[in-house]
């Protein structure tokens, strides 16, 4: 802690140091919990900018086509389930509401009956009081709840999440002489953070590694997410009949714990770059770990959820008609600048080495949907899809990459011809 006094540290870091002082060391899961979710000074519970001025951007912020195509998938789920009169969509970890707003703004373009049946609920366990942005677009009212547990039951519809599970606090481990040792966080004589290896604080680590069916190398590090079981269990308990769609970055276990990831998958992000160390900018930088999709599927099955599909975001969006949306945009009466900016942002959603590599897991419970094909719409529907356009709520990716494109000669662009926002 060279050059800093306790009063100069964030409240989150002060809390961590106080706990270490009392207990000698803490688990990384506890460290991550405080850094991200400290009541007043955690990364997700205090005002942190996202998007162009923040630390990262998500698919909903990249382009409204993500929300529009999610609406298309929800429409397919509703039809596949026999068009229930009351259809509830529960978005977990809605944050500033950009995905919710984009979905609800697009629903009426798909079906008036679907719109009449839809109830949309956003649930966040932690959220800054003034982070929510309501655009007022669309006829669908959005309910917003802040709750530590899912306060719902008997849901008929769909639970969705985008980049939520990767922010659950994780236990970290290292293999020593064939056995896992947990990585704890402590302080050295100079009051700087250090990592210590010791006997695991929980049997969850050994249980997960024993279930893999293959051994890890000595010196290999990794993470185990203890919250997956309770989280997916809560969803399954609240869902009476319907679908669960989880989008996040991660791998199945054989790839997650592969030798090429011998240092684990923990990432710290600050201003769109790798933060290098989780022990810097505590409460000011994002921490996340890749999701174990094998564990998510196994715990889902144990809770009554059957896997319908496990794919990439690129494949998911292509199956929902993103090519047709882009073709429709190319013929829209808009300026070259606006068309280029929107097409570039849409391509980012499906880039194999970018957002397109995210994983999509689709599970169902007593829905009557036996295969993923039953909730996909045919090409005749895709060809009628309207292309939504970027708004001020979305990240200006083209301007960020090519600053010279942030202006255009007014005489070449008649704003009265704006297509659809």
mmCIF file of C-alpha atoms in Angstrom:
data_model
loop_
_atom_site.group_PDB
_atom_site.id
_atom_site.type_symbol
_atom_site.label_atom_id
_atom_site.label_comp_id
_atom_site.label_asym_id
_atom_site.label_seq_id
_atom_site.Cartn_x
_atom_site.Cartn_y
_atom_site.Cartn_z
ATOM 1 C CA UNK A 1 0.000 0.000 0.000
ATOM 2 C CA UNK A 2 2.946 2.214 -0.760
ATOM 3 C CA UNK A 3 2.125 5.932 -0.642
ATOM 4 C CA UNK A 4 -1.528 5.541 0.354
ATOM 5 C CA UNK A 5 -3.385 5.917 3.625
ATOM 6 C CA UNK A 6 -6.602 4.067 4.469
ATOM 7 C CA UNK A 7 -8.618 7.250 3.923
ATOM 8 C CA UNK A 8 -7.380 7.411 0.306
ATOM 9 C CA UNK A 9 -8.633 3.934 -0.536
ATOM 10 C CA UNK A 10 -12.072 3.079 -1.867
ATOM 11 C CA UNK A 11 -14.576 1.882 0.711
ATOM 12 C CA UNK A 12 -14.511 -1.521 -0.974
ATOM 13 C CA UNK A 13 -10.737 -1.834 -0.537
ATOM 14 C CA UNK A 14 -10.938 -0.620 3.053
ATOM 15 C CA UNK A 15 -13.511 -3.318 3.819
ATOM 16 C CA UNK A 16 -11.316 -6.007 2.247
ATOM 17 C CA UNK A 17 -8.259 -4.903 4.207
ATOM 18 C CA UNK A 18 -10.220 -4.832 7.458
ATOM 19 C CA UNK A 19 -11.449 -8.387 6.912
ATOM 20 C CA UNK A 20 -7.961 -9.639 6.143
ATOM 21 C CA UNK A 21 -6.688 -7.868 9.256
ATOM 22 C CA UNK A 22 -9.300 -9.725 11.334
ATOM 23 C CA UNK A 23 -8.978 -13.160 9.715
ATOM 24 C CA UNK A 24 -5.449 -13.241 8.272
ATOM 25 C CA UNK A 25 -6.698 -14.157 4.800
ATOM 26 C CA UNK A 26 -9.940 -14.310 2.816
ATOM 27 C CA UNK A 27 -11.061 -16.372 -0.156
ATOM 28 C CA UNK A 28 -10.918 -14.796 -3.585
ATOM 29 C CA UNK A 29 -14.693 -15.269 -3.774
ATOM 30 C CA UNK A 30 -15.075 -12.957 -0.783
ATOM 31 C CA UNK A 31 -12.615 -10.478 -2.286
ATOM 32 C CA UNK A 32 -14.527 -10.474 -5.587
ATOM 33 C CA UNK A 33 -17.900 -10.163 -3.838
ATOM 34 C CA UNK A 34 -16.792 -6.999 -2.033
ATOM 35 C CA UNK A 35 -14.973 -5.505 -5.037
ATOM 36 C CA UNK A 36 -18.012 -5.887 -7.281
ATOM 37 C CA UNK A 37 -20.938 -5.603 -4.876
ATOM 38 C CA UNK A 38 -19.875 -3.486 -1.899
ATOM 39 C CA UNK A 39 -23.126 -1.736 -0.811
ATOM 40 C CA UNK A 40 -21.921 1.760 -1.691
ATOM 41 C CA UNK A 41 -18.632 1.415 -3.512
ATOM 42 C CA UNK A 42 -18.639 -1.823 -5.491
ATOM 43 C CA UNK A 43 -18.090 -1.855 -9.227
ATOM 44 C CA UNK A 44 -21.710 -2.766 -9.948
ATOM 45 C CA UNK A 45 -23.368 -0.910 -7.084
ATOM 46 C CA UNK A 46 -21.907 2.540 -7.705
ATOM 47 C CA UNK A 47 -22.076 4.614 -10.848
ATOM 48 C CA UNK A 48 -19.644 3.213 -13.372
ATOM 49 C CA UNK A 49 -19.750 4.295 -17.008
ATOM 50 C CA UNK A 50 -20.331 1.595 -19.593
ATOM 51 C CA UNK A 51 -20.000 1.802 -23.342
ATOM 52 C CA UNK A 52 -17.743 4.312 -25.051
ATOM 53 C CA UNK A 53 -16.585 6.000 -21.839
ATOM 54 C CA UNK A 54 -16.562 2.891 -19.694
ATOM 55 C CA UNK A 55 -14.645 -0.313 -19.226
ATOM 56 C CA UNK A 56 -16.419 -2.544 -21.725
ATOM 57 C CA UNK A 57 -19.504 -2.731 -23.881
ATOM 58 C CA UNK A 58 -22.061 -5.495 -24.255
ATOM 59 C CA UNK A 59 -24.000 -6.793 -27.260
ATOM 60 C CA UNK A 60 -27.162 -4.789 -26.415
ATOM 61 C CA UNK A 61 -25.067 -1.612 -26.347
ATOM 62 C CA UNK A 62 -23.392 -2.443 -29.665
ATOM 63 C CA UNK A 63 -26.595 -2.378 -31.729
ATOM 64 C CA UNK A 64 -30.390 -2.574 -31.151
ATOM 65 C CA UNK A 65 -30.511 -5.495 -33.603
ATOM 66 C CA UNK A 66 -29.410 -7.672 -30.684
ATOM 67 C CA UNK A 67 -32.540 -6.763 -28.739
ATOM 68 C CA UNK A 68 -34.697 -6.932 -31.867
ATOM 69 C CA UNK A 69 -33.535 -10.471 -32.668
ATOM 70 C CA UNK A 70 -33.962 -11.456 -29.029
ATOM 71 C CA UNK A 71 -37.565 -10.272 -29.444
ATOM 72 C CA UNK A 72 -37.819 -12.509 -32.513
ATOM 73 C CA UNK A 73 -36.638 -15.463 -30.418
ATOM 74 C CA UNK A 74 -39.146 -14.665 -27.669
ATOM 75 C CA UNK A 75 -41.881 -14.483 -30.305
ATOM 76 C CA UNK A 76 -40.804 -17.934 -31.493
ATOM 77 C CA UNK A 77 -40.920 -19.255 -27.928
ATOM 78 C CA UNK A 78 -44.432 -17.832 -27.465
ATOM 79 C CA UNK A 79 -45.631 -19.481 -30.673
ATOM 80 C CA UNK A 80 -43.874 -22.755 -29.871
ATOM 81 C CA UNK A 81 -45.580 -22.872 -26.481
ATOM 82 C CA UNK A 82 -49.024 -22.544 -28.055
ATOM 83 C CA UNK A 83 -49.452 -18.744 -27.781
ATOM 84 C CA UNK A 84 -50.224 -18.492 -24.040
ATOM 85 C CA UNK A 85 -52.463 -15.560 -23.076
ATOM 86 C CA UNK A 86 -50.059 -14.509 -20.317
ATOM 87 C CA UNK A 87 -46.409 -14.755 -21.330
ATOM 88 C CA UNK A 88 -43.797 -13.387 -18.909
ATOM 89 C CA UNK A 89 -40.217 -12.517 -19.818
ATOM 90 C CA UNK A 90 -37.881 -12.164 -16.843
ATOM 91 C CA UNK A 91 -34.544 -10.504 -17.593
ATOM 92 C CA UNK A 92 -31.994 -11.096 -14.857
ATOM 93 C CA UNK A 93 -29.189 -8.567 -14.482
ATOM 94 C CA UNK A 94 -30.869 -5.935 -16.634
ATOM 95 C CA UNK A 95 -28.519 -3.130 -15.572
ATOM 96 C CA UNK A 96 -29.392 0.123 -17.310
ATOM 97 C CA UNK A 97 -32.267 -1.473 -19.216
ATOM 98 C CA UNK A 98 -30.945 -1.134 -22.753
ATOM 99 C CA UNK A 99 -31.781 -4.740 -23.722
ATOM 100 C CA UNK A 100 -35.231 -4.523 -22.141
ATOM 101 C CA UNK A 101 -36.027 -1.317 -23.991
ATOM 102 C CA UNK A 102 -34.807 -2.635 -27.348
ATOM 103 C CA UNK A 103 -36.783 -5.861 -26.999
ATOM 104 C CA UNK A 104 -39.993 -4.112 -25.974
ATOM 105 C CA UNK A 105 -39.654 -1.470 -28.690
ATOM 106 C CA UNK A 106 -39.528 -4.218 -31.325
ATOM 107 C CA UNK A 107 -42.266 -6.543 -30.068
ATOM 108 C CA UNK A 108 -45.177 -4.669 -31.658
ATOM 109 C CA UNK A 109 -43.538 -5.006 -35.077
ATOM 110 C CA UNK A 110 -43.787 -8.783 -34.751
ATOM 111 C CA UNK A 111 -47.319 -9.434 -33.549
ATOM 112 C CA UNK A 112 -50.065 -7.462 -31.815
ATOM 113 C CA UNK A 113 -51.272 -10.650 -30.108
ATOM 114 C CA UNK A 114 -47.780 -11.365 -28.815
ATOM 115 C CA UNK A 115 -47.486 -7.800 -27.520
ATOM 116 C CA UNK A 116 -50.827 -8.122 -25.722
ATOM 117 C CA UNK A 117 -49.689 -11.341 -24.047
ATOM 118 C CA UNK A 118 -46.265 -10.067 -22.943
ATOM 119 C CA UNK A 119 -45.289 -8.953 -19.472
ATOM 120 C CA UNK A 120 -41.633 -7.890 -19.091
ATOM 121 C CA UNK A 121 -39.897 -7.928 -15.709
ATOM 122 C CA UNK A 122 -36.307 -6.828 -15.017
ATOM 123 C CA UNK A 123 -34.670 -8.149 -11.859
ATOM 124 C CA UNK A 124 -31.347 -7.004 -10.441
ATOM 125 C CA UNK A 125 -29.869 -8.126 -7.166
ATOM 126 C CA UNK A 126 -27.667 -5.055 -7.003
ATOM 127 C CA UNK A 127 -28.130 -1.838 -8.926
ATOM 128 C CA UNK A 128 -27.299 1.852 -8.493
ATOM 129 C CA UNK A 129 -30.450 3.846 -7.875
ATOM 130 C CA UNK A 130 -30.207 6.021 -10.970
ATOM 131 C CA UNK A 131 -28.754 3.579 -13.513
ATOM 132 C CA UNK A 132 -32.064 2.679 -15.144
ATOM 133 C CA UNK A 133 -32.841 4.267 -18.498
ATOM 134 C CA UNK A 134 -36.399 4.081 -19.793
ATOM 135 C CA UNK A 135 -36.841 5.219 -23.373
ATOM 136 C CA UNK A 136 -40.619 5.129 -23.384
ATOM 137 C CA UNK A 137 -40.468 3.400 -26.785
ATOM 138 C CA UNK A 138 -42.918 0.605 -27.495
ATOM 139 C CA UNK A 139 -46.233 -0.233 -25.905
ATOM 140 C CA UNK A 140 -44.865 -2.777 -23.404
ATOM 141 C CA UNK A 141 -44.607 -1.649 -19.797
ATOM 142 C CA UNK A 142 -41.398 -2.813 -18.102
ATOM 143 C CA UNK A 143 -41.543 -3.735 -14.408
ATOM 144 C CA UNK A 144 -38.299 -3.351 -12.509
ATOM 145 C CA UNK A 145 -37.438 -5.126 -9.265
ATOM 146 C CA UNK A 146 -34.391 -5.042 -6.996
ATOM 147 C CA UNK A 147 -34.345 -8.313 -5.076
ATOM 148 C CA UNK A 148 -31.728 -10.612 -3.558
ATOM 149 C CA UNK A 149 -33.731 -13.701 -4.538
ATOM 150 C CA UNK A 150 -36.154 -14.364 -7.382
ATOM 151 C CA UNK A 151 -39.488 -13.186 -5.897
ATOM 152 C CA UNK A 152 -41.509 -15.049 -8.526
ATOM 153 C CA UNK A 153 -43.271 -18.364 -8.924
ATOM 154 C CA UNK A 154 -45.476 -20.055 -11.499
ATOM 155 C CA UNK A 155 -43.880 -18.184 -14.408
ATOM 156 C CA UNK A 156 -45.070 -19.148 -17.881
ATOM 157 C CA UNK A 157 -42.637 -17.687 -20.375
ATOM 158 C CA UNK A 158 -38.906 -17.124 -20.551
ATOM 159 C CA UNK A 159 -35.979 -16.248 -18.267
ATOM 160 C CA UNK A 160 -33.128 -14.486 -20.048
ATOM 161 C CA UNK A 161 -29.712 -13.160 -19.062
ATOM 162 C CA UNK A 162 -26.818 -11.587 -20.930
ATOM 163 C CA UNK A 163 -23.353 -11.439 -19.341
ATOM 164 C CA UNK A 164 -24.578 -12.086 -15.813
ATOM 165 C CA UNK A 165 -23.097 -15.377 -14.610
ATOM 166 C CA UNK A 166 -19.519 -14.325 -15.467
ATOM 167 C CA UNK A 167 -19.712 -11.736 -12.665
ATOM 168 C CA UNK A 168 -20.606 -14.250 -9.944
ATOM 169 C CA UNK A 169 -17.765 -14.408 -7.377
ATOM 170 C CA UNK A 170 -15.521 -17.444 -7.888
ATOM 171 C CA UNK A 171 -13.159 -19.542 -5.804
ATOM 172 C CA UNK A 172 -9.704 -19.843 -7.357
ATOM 173 C CA UNK A 173 -7.415 -22.848 -7.048
ATOM 174 C CA UNK A 174 -4.025 -24.213 -8.069
ATOM 175 C CA UNK A 175 -3.120 -27.877 -8.476
ATOM 176 C CA UNK A 176 -0.243 -28.876 -6.157
ATOM 177 C CA UNK A 177 1.001 -32.495 -6.169
ATOM 178 C CA UNK A 178 -2.208 -33.594 -7.859
ATOM 179 C CA UNK A 179 -4.578 -31.919 -5.382
ATOM 180 C CA UNK A 180 -6.334 -28.532 -5.460
ATOM 181 C CA UNK A 181 -5.134 -25.824 -3.105
ATOM 182 C CA UNK A 182 -7.265 -22.738 -2.773
ATOM 183 C CA UNK A 183 -5.852 -19.306 -3.627
ATOM 184 C CA UNK A 184 -6.500 -16.961 -0.713
ATOM 185 C CA UNK A 185 -5.915 -13.202 -0.548
ATOM 186 C CA UNK A 186 -3.777 -11.731 2.222
ATOM 187 C CA UNK A 187 -1.411 -8.821 2.948
ATOM 188 C CA UNK A 188 2.378 -8.872 3.237
ATOM 189 C CA UNK A 189 4.533 -6.892 5.651
ATOM 190 C CA UNK A 190 4.303 -3.854 3.360
ATOM 191 C CA UNK A 191 0.481 -4.108 3.414
ATOM 192 C CA UNK A 192 0.410 -5.070 -0.275
ATOM 193 C CA UNK A 193 -1.944 -7.788 -1.484
ATOM 194 C CA UNK A 194 -0.476 -11.274 -1.859
ATOM 195 C CA UNK A 195 -1.897 -14.670 -2.778
ATOM 196 C CA UNK A 196 -1.532 -17.650 -0.460
ATOM 197 C CA UNK A 197 -2.172 -21.327 -1.208
ATOM 198 C CA UNK A 198 -3.921 -23.282 1.536
ATOM 199 C CA UNK A 199 -6.444 -26.021 2.206
ATOM 200 C CA UNK A 200 -9.697 -25.250 0.360
ATOM 201 C CA UNK A 201 -12.317 -23.422 2.391
ATOM 202 C CA UNK A 202 -15.131 -25.359 0.743
ATOM 203 C CA UNK A 203 -15.571 -28.905 -0.634
ATOM 204 C CA UNK A 204 -17.159 -27.359 -3.767
ATOM 205 C CA UNK A 205 -13.735 -27.005 -5.402
ATOM 206 C CA UNK A 206 -12.757 -30.683 -5.077
ATOM 207 C CA UNK A 207 -16.280 -31.822 -5.963
ATOM 208 C CA UNK A 208 -16.242 -29.868 -9.212
ATOM 209 C CA UNK A 209 -12.774 -31.072 -10.213
ATOM 210 C CA UNK A 210 -13.583 -34.693 -9.315
ATOM 211 C CA UNK A 211 -16.657 -34.515 -11.568
ATOM 212 C CA UNK A 212 -14.605 -33.459 -14.600
ATOM 213 C CA UNK A 213 -13.447 -36.969 -15.419
ATOM 214 C CA UNK A 214 -9.918 -35.846 -16.246
ATOM 215 C CA UNK A 215 -6.937 -34.678 -14.205
ATOM 216 C CA UNK A 216 -5.416 -31.211 -14.278
ATOM 217 C CA UNK A 217 -1.682 -30.583 -14.471
ATOM 218 C CA UNK A 218 0.405 -29.541 -11.482
ATOM 219 C CA UNK A 219 0.646 -25.762 -11.388
ATOM 220 C CA UNK A 220 -2.588 -25.304 -13.321
ATOM 221 C CA UNK A 221 -4.926 -22.647 -11.990
ATOM 222 C CA UNK A 222 -8.647 -22.182 -12.470
ATOM 223 C CA UNK A 223 -11.919 -21.059 -10.982
ATOM 224 C CA UNK A 224 -15.021 -22.723 -9.580
ATOM 225 C CA UNK A 225 -18.281 -20.790 -9.472
ATOM 226 C CA UNK A 226 -20.222 -21.755 -6.322
ATOM 227 C CA UNK A 227 -23.309 -19.731 -7.279
ATOM 228 C CA UNK A 228 -24.294 -21.548 -10.483
ATOM 229 C CA UNK A 229 -26.202 -24.285 -8.639
ATOM 230 C CA UNK A 230 -28.322 -21.953 -6.510
ATOM 231 C CA UNK A 231 -28.903 -19.513 -9.372
ATOM 232 C CA UNK A 232 -30.154 -22.030 -11.908
ATOM 233 C CA UNK A 233 -32.091 -23.761 -9.141
ATOM 234 C CA UNK A 234 -33.930 -20.528 -8.332
ATOM 235 C CA UNK A 235 -34.811 -20.055 -11.988
ATOM 236 C CA UNK A 236 -36.112 -23.603 -12.343
ATOM 237 C CA UNK A 237 -38.199 -23.232 -9.181
ATOM 238 C CA UNK A 238 -39.748 -19.956 -10.389
ATOM 239 C CA UNK A 239 -40.455 -21.261 -13.909
ATOM 240 C CA UNK A 240 -43.628 -23.311 -14.222
ATOM 241 C CA UNK A 241 -43.309 -23.851 -17.955
ATOM 242 C CA UNK A 242 -41.078 -22.211 -20.535
ATOM 243 C CA UNK A 243 -37.545 -21.492 -21.705
ATOM 244 C CA UNK A 244 -34.282 -20.232 -20.168
ATOM 245 C CA UNK A 245 -31.774 -18.427 -22.432
ATOM 246 C CA UNK A 246 -28.303 -17.702 -21.025
ATOM 247 C CA UNK A 247 -25.758 -15.713 -23.050
ATOM 248 C CA UNK A 248 -22.252 -15.289 -21.701
ATOM 249 C CA UNK A 249 -18.637 -15.957 -22.478
ATOM 250 C CA UNK A 250 -17.311 -19.298 -21.368
ATOM 251 C CA UNK A 251 -16.704 -22.897 -22.388
ATOM 252 C CA UNK A 252 -17.724 -26.430 -21.662
ATOM 253 C CA UNK A 253 -15.533 -27.980 -18.973
ATOM 254 C CA UNK A 254 -13.138 -29.823 -21.282
ATOM 255 C CA UNK A 255 -12.132 -26.499 -22.833
ATOM 256 C CA UNK A 256 -12.484 -24.349 -19.718
ATOM 257 C CA UNK A 257 -9.955 -26.449 -17.814
ATOM 258 C CA UNK A 258 -7.713 -27.233 -20.803
ATOM 259 C CA UNK A 259 -3.913 -26.917 -20.415
ATOM 260 C CA UNK A 260 -3.852 -23.800 -22.623
ATOM 261 C CA UNK A 261 -5.787 -22.019 -19.863
ATOM 262 C CA UNK A 262 -3.377 -23.104 -17.148
ATOM 263 C CA UNK A 263 -3.528 -19.670 -15.503
ATOM 264 C CA UNK A 264 -7.318 -19.660 -15.288
ATOM 265 C CA UNK A 265 -9.761 -17.287 -16.936
ATOM 266 C CA UNK A 266 -10.082 -14.464 -14.413
ATOM 267 C CA UNK A 267 -10.096 -11.079 -16.145
ATOM 268 C CA UNK A 268 -9.896 -7.524 -14.851
ATOM 269 C CA UNK A 269 -11.092 -4.802 -17.224
ATOM 270 C CA UNK A 270 -10.572 -1.060 -16.963
ATOM 271 C CA UNK A 271 -11.293 1.371 -19.817
ATOM 272 C CA UNK A 272 -11.664 -1.403 -22.421
ATOM 273 C CA UNK A 273 -8.244 -2.887 -21.625
ATOM 274 C CA UNK A 274 -6.985 -5.750 -19.502
ATOM 275 C CA UNK A 275 -6.514 -4.442 -15.993
ATOM 276 C CA UNK A 276 -3.598 -6.878 -15.454
ATOM 277 C CA UNK A 277 -4.280 -7.426 -11.750
ATOM 278 C CA UNK A 278 -7.489 -7.841 -9.715
ATOM 279 C CA UNK A 279 -5.756 -6.130 -6.793
ATOM 280 C CA UNK A 280 -5.628 -2.709 -8.408
ATOM 281 C CA UNK A 281 -8.457 -0.161 -8.676
ATOM 282 C CA UNK A 282 -10.591 -2.219 -6.311
ATOM 283 C CA UNK A 283 -14.220 -1.266 -6.854
ATOM 284 C CA UNK A 284 -13.236 0.683 -9.966
ATOM 285 C CA UNK A 285 -12.551 -2.132 -12.432
ATOM 286 C CA UNK A 286 -14.602 -5.084 -13.589
ATOM 287 C CA UNK A 287 -13.734 -8.635 -12.553
ATOM 288 C CA UNK A 288 -15.120 -11.680 -14.311
ATOM 289 C CA UNK A 289 -14.410 -15.336 -15.049
ATOM 290 C CA UNK A 290 -15.471 -17.544 -17.939
ATOM 291 C CA UNK A 291 -18.679 -19.494 -17.326
ATOM 292 C CA UNK A 292 -18.582 -23.269 -16.939
ATOM 293 C CA UNK A 293 -21.392 -24.219 -19.330
ATOM 294 C CA UNK A 294 -21.042 -27.919 -18.537
ATOM 295 C CA UNK A 295 -21.791 -27.155 -14.895
ATOM 296 C CA UNK A 296 -24.685 -24.909 -15.903
ATOM 297 C CA UNK A 297 -26.230 -27.687 -17.991
ATOM 298 C CA UNK A 298 -25.682 -30.364 -15.333
ATOM 299 C CA UNK A 299 -27.172 -28.277 -12.536
ATOM 300 C CA UNK A 300 -30.009 -27.295 -14.866
ATOM 301 C CA UNK A 301 -30.869 -30.939 -15.547
ATOM 302 C CA UNK A 302 -30.798 -31.685 -11.827
ATOM 303 C CA UNK A 303 -33.310 -28.840 -11.312
ATOM 304 C CA UNK A 304 -35.608 -29.975 -14.129
ATOM 305 C CA UNK A 305 -34.268 -27.996 -17.095
ATOM 306 C CA UNK A 306 -33.531 -29.836 -20.336
ATOM 307 C CA UNK A 307 -30.929 -28.508 -22.775
ATOM 308 C CA UNK A 308 -32.357 -27.594 -26.191
ATOM 309 C CA UNK A 309 -29.289 -25.922 -27.680
ATOM 310 C CA UNK A 310 -25.743 -24.875 -26.884
ATOM 311 C CA UNK A 311 -24.243 -22.701 -29.575
ATOM 312 C CA UNK A 312 -22.404 -19.452 -30.247
ATOM 313 C CA UNK A 313 -23.958 -15.995 -30.387
ATOM 314 C CA UNK A 314 -23.006 -15.790 -34.060
ATOM 315 C CA UNK A 315 -24.934 -18.960 -34.882
ATOM 316 C CA UNK A 316 -27.819 -17.900 -32.625
ATOM 317 C CA UNK A 317 -28.271 -14.522 -34.351
ATOM 318 C CA UNK A 318 -27.893 -15.998 -37.819
ATOM 319 C CA UNK A 319 -30.639 -18.517 -37.034
ATOM 320 C CA UNK A 320 -32.864 -15.603 -35.998
ATOM 321 C CA UNK A 321 -32.365 -13.712 -39.263
ATOM 322 C CA UNK A 322 -29.574 -11.185 -38.825
ATOM 323 C CA UNK A 323 -28.561 -11.611 -42.488
ATOM 324 C CA UNK A 324 -32.053 -10.595 -43.597
ATOM 325 C CA UNK A 325 -32.035 -7.596 -41.260
ATOM 326 C CA UNK A 326 -28.714 -6.450 -42.725
ATOM 327 C CA UNK A 327 -29.988 -6.925 -46.279
ATOM 328 C CA UNK A 328 -33.066 -4.873 -45.454
ATOM 329 C CA UNK A 329 -30.860 -2.140 -43.984
ATOM 330 C CA UNK A 330 -28.811 -1.933 -47.183
ATOM 331 C CA UNK A 331 -31.895 -0.833 -49.126
ATOM 332 C CA UNK A 332 -33.264 1.520 -46.475
ATOM 333 C CA UNK A 333 -33.623 5.253 -47.370
ATOM 334 C CA UNK A 334 -30.798 6.442 -45.104
ATOM 335 C CA UNK A 335 -27.456 8.120 -45.650
ATOM 336 C CA UNK A 336 -24.324 6.181 -46.485
ATOM 337 C CA UNK A 337 -22.820 7.231 -43.148
ATOM 338 C CA UNK A 338 -25.774 5.945 -41.108
ATOM 339 C CA UNK A 339 -25.933 2.722 -43.126
ATOM 340 C CA UNK A 340 -22.215 2.069 -42.682
ATOM 341 C CA UNK A 341 -22.288 2.751 -38.945
ATOM 342 C CA UNK A 342 -25.223 0.385 -38.442
ATOM 343 C CA UNK A 343 -23.827 -2.392 -40.620
ATOM 344 C CA UNK A 344 -20.473 -2.227 -38.871
ATOM 345 C CA UNK A 345 -22.121 -2.458 -35.450
ATOM 346 C CA UNK A 346 -24.291 -5.397 -36.551
ATOM 347 C CA UNK A 347 -21.241 -7.249 -37.844
ATOM 348 C CA UNK A 348 -19.650 -6.869 -34.408
ATOM 349 C CA UNK A 349 -22.496 -8.915 -32.942
ATOM 350 C CA UNK A 350 -21.502 -11.960 -35.007
ATOM 351 C CA UNK A 351 -17.716 -11.580 -35.284
ATOM 352 C CA UNK A 352 -16.244 -15.041 -34.520
ATOM 353 C CA UNK A 353 -13.327 -13.512 -32.621
ATOM 354 C CA UNK A 354 -15.491 -10.888 -30.884
ATOM 355 C CA UNK A 355 -19.036 -10.805 -29.544
ATOM 356 C CA UNK A 356 -19.992 -13.641 -31.866
ATOM 357 C CA UNK A 357 -17.924 -16.108 -29.843
ATOM 358 C CA UNK A 358 -20.153 -15.722 -26.794
ATOM 359 C CA UNK A 359 -22.002 -18.915 -25.870
ATOM 360 C CA UNK A 360 -25.777 -19.295 -25.876
ATOM 361 C CA UNK A 361 -27.478 -21.966 -23.782
ATOM 362 C CA UNK A 362 -31.189 -22.647 -24.310
ATOM 363 C CA UNK A 363 -32.975 -24.818 -21.736
ATOM 364 C CA UNK A 364 -36.641 -25.703 -21.283
ATOM 365 C CA UNK A 365 -38.988 -26.897 -18.570
ATOM 366 C CA UNK A 366 -42.308 -28.608 -19.322
ATOM 367 C CA UNK A 367 -42.792 -26.301 -22.318
ATOM 368 C CA UNK A 368 -43.813 -28.842 -24.900
ATOM 369 C CA UNK A 369 -40.852 -27.684 -26.997
ATOM 370 C CA UNK A 370 -38.973 -30.822 -27.965
ATOM 371 C CA UNK A 371 -36.343 -29.196 -30.202
ATOM 372 C CA UNK A 372 -34.837 -25.787 -30.891
ATOM 373 C CA UNK A 373 -36.393 -25.815 -34.366
ATOM 374 C CA UNK A 374 -39.861 -25.513 -32.821
ATOM 375 C CA UNK A 375 -39.074 -22.021 -31.481
ATOM 376 C CA UNK A 376 -37.300 -20.713 -34.585
ATOM 377 C CA UNK A 377 -39.244 -18.755 -37.187
ATOM 378 C CA UNK A 378 -39.116 -19.580 -40.883
ATOM 379 C CA UNK A 379 -37.388 -17.470 -43.520
ATOM 380 C CA UNK A 380 -40.625 -15.845 -44.655
ATOM 381 C CA UNK A 381 -40.787 -14.111 -41.260
ATOM 382 C CA UNK A 382 -37.103 -13.150 -41.398
ATOM 383 C CA UNK A 383 -37.579 -11.383 -44.720
ATOM 384 C CA UNK A 384 -40.242 -9.128 -43.177
ATOM 385 C CA UNK A 385 -38.071 -8.030 -40.255
ATOM 386 C CA UNK A 386 -37.447 -4.292 -40.027
ATOM 387 C CA UNK A 387 -33.952 -3.068 -39.270
ATOM 388 C CA UNK A 388 -33.660 -0.973 -36.097
ATOM 389 C CA UNK A 389 -31.119 1.852 -36.124
ATOM 390 C CA UNK A 390 -28.510 2.962 -33.645
ATOM 391 C CA UNK A 391 -29.626 5.597 -31.168
ATOM 392 C CA UNK A 392 -27.797 7.795 -28.658
ATOM 393 C CA UNK A 393 -28.155 4.965 -26.124
ATOM 394 C CA UNK A 394 -25.911 2.682 -28.153
ATOM 395 C CA UNK A 395 -22.157 2.723 -28.480
ATOM 396 C CA UNK A 396 -20.801 4.575 -31.549
ATOM 397 C CA UNK A 397 -18.449 1.807 -32.619
ATOM 398 C CA UNK A 398 -17.618 3.253 -36.025
ATOM 399 C CA UNK A 399 -16.813 6.680 -34.611
ATOM 400 C CA UNK A 400 -14.642 5.007 -31.983
ATOM 401 C CA UNK A 401 -12.678 3.113 -34.618
ATOM 402 C CA UNK A 402 -12.747 5.821 -37.303
ATOM 403 C CA UNK A 403 -13.069 9.237 -35.591
ATOM 404 C CA UNK A 404 -13.112 11.036 -38.939
ATOM 405 C CA UNK A 405 -16.558 9.538 -39.642
ATOM 406 C CA UNK A 406 -18.235 11.268 -36.682
ATOM 407 C CA UNK A 407 -19.408 14.111 -38.930
ATOM 408 C CA UNK A 408 -20.922 14.398 -42.384
ATOM 409 C CA UNK A 409 -21.867 17.268 -44.672
ATOM 410 C CA UNK A 410 -25.447 18.267 -43.729
ATOM 411 C CA UNK A 411 -26.524 18.857 -47.323
ATOM 412 C CA UNK A 412 -25.918 15.221 -48.104
ATOM 413 C CA UNK A 413 -28.202 13.973 -45.340
ATOM 414 C CA UNK A 414 -31.844 14.936 -45.034
ATOM 415 C CA UNK A 415 -32.850 14.096 -41.448
ATOM 416 C CA UNK A 416 -36.493 14.025 -42.478
ATOM 417 C CA UNK A 417 -35.652 10.789 -44.287
ATOM 418 C CA UNK A 418 -34.540 9.077 -41.070
ATOM 419 C CA UNK A 419 -35.594 5.477 -41.366
ATOM 420 C CA UNK A 420 -36.552 3.838 -38.085
ATOM 421 C CA UNK A 421 -35.248 4.502 -34.610
#
